[in-house]
C-alpha cells in the first residue's frame, strides 16, 4: 500500500520527532531508561512510516494514525506491539500538547482502537513447581541461577525479574523485605520465609550490595540497565530450556507471578490484597484494604501458598 502520508522537506522549527528526541534526552538524564528504550523503538517505527525524520504536528491527525495502524498491521506487527507504539506516541504527543506546541486541542487518538490483546494467564500446579525446585542443576551455572530466581519470585509473592535484579541488601530489614516496584513505584513489604532466606544466603556476597549476581556496584545506571535487559533475555531463554526438560509449556518470567497469584486466590486471599502484594497500580480498592488488613494474615496465607 502506498503511503499517502509520506512527508517531504524539512524545517528549522521544532516538530514531533525533534520534540520526542528532547523528551528522550530528559528521560535518559532522569534515569528512566525503560522509557528511553520504549520511546526510541516507537519513534523509529513512526519515522519509518512517515518516510522522513521531520514530522510537523499539524499532520498528526486521526487519519494519519489510522493509516499508521493499517501500515503496521500490513507489516504483520502484532496487536500488542501496535498498542505499545501508539501508547508511547500518544504519551509524547500529550506532553507536547501540555507545553503548548500543539495548536489544536482535538484528540487525534479519539475513537482509535488499539487496545492490547489479552493473553492467557499462565500458571503452574504445585506438582510442576516441585519439579522445577527439585531439578538437579549445578550451582554457579546460568541455569541454576534462573531456577533459583524463579522460585524466589514465587516465594516472594510474585516479585518480578526487574525487581529481583535491582533488589539490594538494604531492602532487607529484619525478617522483611521493603522495596518499591520498578514498574509502578508502589511500595511492597513481604515477610522473608525460610526458602527465601535460604536463597538469599546461597547467593550472599560481601563485595556487592545486590542480592542477585545481575548488576554491578561499579557500573553506571545505563550499564546496569543493559545488564538487566540481557539478564532478562537469558532468564527467559533458560526458563524455556527448563520447561523443555520437564515438559512444561510456556515457562517464562511471568509464570511465577501468575502461579503465586493463582495459589493465593485459591487460598482465599482477597483480590485487593493480592493486587497490593503484586504491586499492581490499577486496583483502586487496594488502598482501602491496606488501611485495614492485618499483615500477619497475609503472611499466614503466603506460608500456605508457597508450601510445596
XYZ file of C-alpha atoms in Angstrom:
308
model
C 0.000 0.000 0.000
C 1.389 3.390 -0.980
C 1.855 5.709 1.948
C -0.067 8.901 1.173
C 1.255 10.489 4.350
C 4.935 10.490 3.345
C 6.297 13.922 4.269
C 8.932 15.667 2.224
C 11.118 18.599 3.078
C 12.469 19.936 6.343
C 12.191 22.998 8.552
C 14.164 24.520 11.391
C 11.359 24.828 13.947
C 10.592 22.032 16.379
C 8.464 19.134 15.151
C 7.211 15.905 16.714
C 10.459 13.993 16.095
C 12.705 16.712 17.462
C 10.455 17.164 20.485
C 10.416 13.390 21.067
C 14.220 13.281 20.958
C 14.374 16.099 23.511
C 11.996 14.165 25.725
C 14.131 11.039 25.330
C 17.187 13.009 26.471
C 15.247 14.210 29.516
C 14.218 10.653 30.355
C 17.805 9.495 29.979
C 19.094 12.206 32.311
C 16.418 11.241 34.832
C 17.494 7.591 34.661
C 14.195 6.462 33.095
C 15.977 4.012 30.804
C 12.924 1.832 30.263
C 11.044 4.838 28.883
C 14.051 5.741 26.751
C 14.060 2.308 25.177
C 10.276 2.344 24.633
C 10.228 5.837 23.116
C 13.172 5.138 20.838
C 11.633 1.999 19.347
C 8.255 3.706 18.857
C 9.899 6.746 17.284
C 11.883 4.556 14.914
C 8.642 2.946 13.758
C 6.797 6.191 13.038
C 9.826 7.710 11.253
C 9.913 4.651 9.009
C 6.203 5.064 8.302
C 6.446 8.807 7.624
C 9.471 8.386 5.356
C 11.179 11.360 6.971
C 12.824 12.367 10.229
C 10.737 15.572 10.239
C 7.119 15.267 11.281
C 5.184 18.526 11.856
C 2.474 18.417 14.479
C -0.249 19.626 12.126
C -0.177 16.351 10.135
C -0.754 14.261 13.251
C -4.470 13.827 12.815
C -6.801 10.890 13.236
C -6.465 9.905 9.557
C -2.670 9.836 9.935
C -2.791 7.420 12.877
C -5.458 5.242 11.242
C -3.169 4.872 8.240
C -0.200 4.223 10.561
C -2.085 1.399 12.314
C -3.033 -0.125 8.945
C 0.598 0.135 7.828
C 1.758 -1.690 10.956
C -0.865 -4.400 10.512
C 0.119 -4.894 6.870
C 3.680 -5.473 8.079
C 2.344 -8.262 10.361
C 3.157 -6.309 13.511
C 1.399 -7.924 16.473
C -1.563 -6.229 18.097
C 0.314 -5.809 21.369
C 3.235 -4.135 19.585
C 0.818 -1.769 17.799
C -0.618 -0.891 21.214
C 2.919 -0.411 22.585
C 3.897 2.011 19.793
C 0.657 4.003 19.944
C 0.754 4.263 23.719
C 4.249 5.774 23.634
C 3.495 8.081 20.703
C 0.354 9.286 22.442
C 2.345 9.988 25.623
C 4.842 12.083 23.650
C 2.041 13.913 21.819
C 0.196 14.672 25.072
C 3.405 16.028 26.602
C 3.868 18.312 23.577
C 0.265 19.444 23.864
C 0.729 20.279 27.545
C 3.707 22.508 26.682
C 1.734 24.435 24.047
C 3.499 23.049 20.986
C 0.254 21.622 19.608
C -2.091 24.383 18.480
C -5.182 22.182 18.193
C -6.981 20.847 21.258
C -8.501 17.995 19.239
C -7.515 14.483 20.223
C -6.228 12.636 17.116
C -6.372 9.341 19.008
C -10.054 9.576 19.897
C -12.039 6.639 18.573
C -8.975 4.681 17.525
C -8.997 1.115 18.764
C -5.524 -0.113 19.590
C -6.120 -1.982 22.820
C -3.695 -4.796 23.638
C -4.636 -8.406 23.087
C -5.414 -10.121 26.363
C -3.030 -13.013 26.773
C -3.941 -16.164 28.618
C -2.630 -16.126 32.167
C -0.088 -18.854 32.562
C 0.074 -20.586 35.892
C 1.582 -23.765 37.307
C 0.361 -26.505 39.563
C 2.315 -27.153 42.753
C 3.433 -30.508 41.386
C 5.132 -28.745 38.452
C 6.650 -26.166 40.785
C 8.115 -29.033 42.816
C 9.637 -30.476 39.633
C 11.337 -27.152 38.939
C 12.521 -26.899 42.550
C 13.928 -30.429 42.563
C 15.632 -30.240 39.159
C 19.290 -31.182 39.557
C 21.279 -28.154 38.361
C 24.881 -27.216 39.112
C 25.262 -24.179 41.377
C 27.105 -21.350 39.664
C 25.630 -22.032 36.246
C 23.201 -19.729 34.444
C 20.540 -22.447 34.514
C 20.780 -22.867 38.300
C 20.583 -19.096 38.800
C 17.476 -18.948 36.620
C 15.743 -21.748 38.539
C 16.601 -20.175 41.893
C 15.384 -16.718 40.847
C 12.175 -18.255 39.501
C 11.496 -19.982 42.805
C 12.379 -16.821 44.741
C 9.891 -14.908 42.598
C 7.195 -17.404 43.576
C 8.125 -17.371 47.263
C 8.254 -13.545 47.314
C 4.616 -13.024 46.327
C 5.380 -12.951 42.596
C 8.280 -10.484 42.661
C 9.126 -9.520 39.071
C 12.504 -10.142 37.455
C 13.389 -6.441 37.275
C 12.680 -6.038 40.992
C 14.801 -9.086 41.812
C 17.643 -7.776 39.647
C 17.629 -4.411 41.447
C 16.991 -5.867 44.921
C 19.675 -4.818 47.418
C 20.609 -5.939 50.902
C 19.472 -2.547 52.205
C 15.937 -3.579 51.217
C 16.146 -6.353 53.819
C 15.078 -5.079 57.228
C 14.992 -7.789 59.846
C 12.727 -10.567 58.594
C 11.057 -8.403 55.950
C 11.835 -7.016 52.501
C 10.811 -3.432 51.732
C 11.088 -2.359 48.105
C 9.427 -0.153 45.513
C 8.291 -1.964 42.403
C 10.181 -0.540 39.410
C 7.162 -0.593 37.105
C 4.553 1.086 39.315
C 6.702 2.728 42.036
C 4.429 1.161 44.663
C 5.978 0.124 47.941
C 5.755 -3.580 48.724
C 6.527 -5.231 52.046
C 6.848 -9.011 52.333
C 7.971 -11.395 55.044
C 11.088 -13.446 54.379
C 10.067 -17.076 54.621
C 12.683 -19.852 55.175
C 13.036 -20.859 51.484
C 13.586 -17.189 50.567
C 16.190 -16.777 53.310
C 17.974 -19.918 52.116
C 18.285 -18.480 48.605
C 19.452 -15.095 49.913
C 22.203 -16.828 51.881
C 23.055 -19.105 48.958
C 23.958 -16.115 46.786
C 25.227 -13.771 49.507
C 28.434 -11.926 48.578
C 30.441 -9.454 50.615
C 31.587 -7.475 47.577
C 28.156 -6.458 46.272
C 25.129 -4.551 47.526
C 22.850 -6.546 45.209
C 21.159 -9.749 46.342
C 21.380 -11.414 42.917
C 24.502 -11.507 40.681
C 22.969 -9.469 37.862
C 24.003 -5.852 38.430
C 27.327 -4.337 39.496
C 28.019 -1.620 42.050
C 30.806 -0.305 39.828
C 28.579 0.013 36.732
C 26.699 3.126 35.641
C 22.902 3.132 35.631
C 22.959 2.718 31.834
C 25.401 -0.186 32.025
C 23.279 -1.867 34.696
C 20.167 -1.370 32.590
C 21.896 -3.204 29.731
C 22.896 -5.950 32.172
C 19.296 -6.196 33.367
C 17.940 -6.450 29.795
C 20.481 -9.092 28.768
C 19.849 -10.922 32.040
C 16.105 -10.978 31.381
C 16.712 -12.400 27.903
C 18.923 -15.156 29.350
C 16.388 -15.761 32.134
C 13.529 -16.394 29.715
C 15.733 -18.467 27.417
C 16.806 -20.663 30.332
C 13.230 -20.982 31.587
C 12.215 -22.230 28.150
C 15.024 -24.805 28.351
C 13.901 -25.876 31.830
C 10.359 -26.149 30.507
C 11.542 -28.415 27.702
C 13.461 -30.571 30.172
C 10.394 -31.011 32.393
C 7.740 -30.975 29.655
C 6.233 -27.716 30.949
C 4.926 -25.445 28.212
C 5.159 -21.655 28.210
C 7.591 -21.246 31.111
C 8.606 -17.571 31.297
C 9.340 -14.774 33.744
C 5.618 -14.031 34.160
C 4.645 -17.552 35.134
C 5.930 -17.331 38.704
C 3.784 -14.223 39.305
C 0.701 -15.899 37.855
C 1.405 -19.104 39.784
C 1.614 -17.195 43.067
C -1.490 -15.106 42.303
C -3.493 -18.210 41.396
C -2.387 -20.070 44.514
C -3.149 -17.018 46.657
C -6.626 -16.749 45.144
C -7.208 -20.464 45.745
C -6.182 -19.873 49.365
C -8.948 -17.255 49.580
C -6.663 -14.231 49.819
C -8.739 -11.104 48.960
C -8.243 -9.812 45.414
C -7.203 -6.346 46.577
C -4.575 -7.838 48.895
C -3.206 -9.961 46.030
C -3.041 -6.789 43.950
C -1.158 -4.997 46.727
C 1.368 -7.839 47.027
C 1.909 -7.888 43.262
C 2.324 -4.117 43.170
C -0.440 -3.501 40.643
C -1.324 0.150 40.086
C -4.864 -0.328 38.785
C -6.576 -1.951 41.779
C -8.450 1.046 43.187
C -9.625 -0.768 46.293
C -6.104 -1.762 47.301
C -5.526 1.390 49.339
C -8.746 0.789 51.285
C -7.575 -2.711 52.184
C -4.090 -1.513 53.024
C -5.545 0.671 55.735
C -7.185 -2.259 57.443
C -5.838 -5.711 56.597
C -3.507 -7.389 59.005
C -0.031 -8.028 57.583
C 0.281 -11.176 59.651
C -2.786 -12.549 57.862
C -1.004 -12.117 54.521
C 1.985 -13.925 55.946
C -0.102 -16.852 57.192
C -1.771 -17.208 53.792
C 1.516 -16.884 51.907
C 3.070 -19.627 54.043
C 0.317 -21.907 52.737
C 0.697 -20.599 49.179
C 4.433 -21.349 48.888
C 4.327 -24.673 50.719
C 5.437 -27.270 48.179
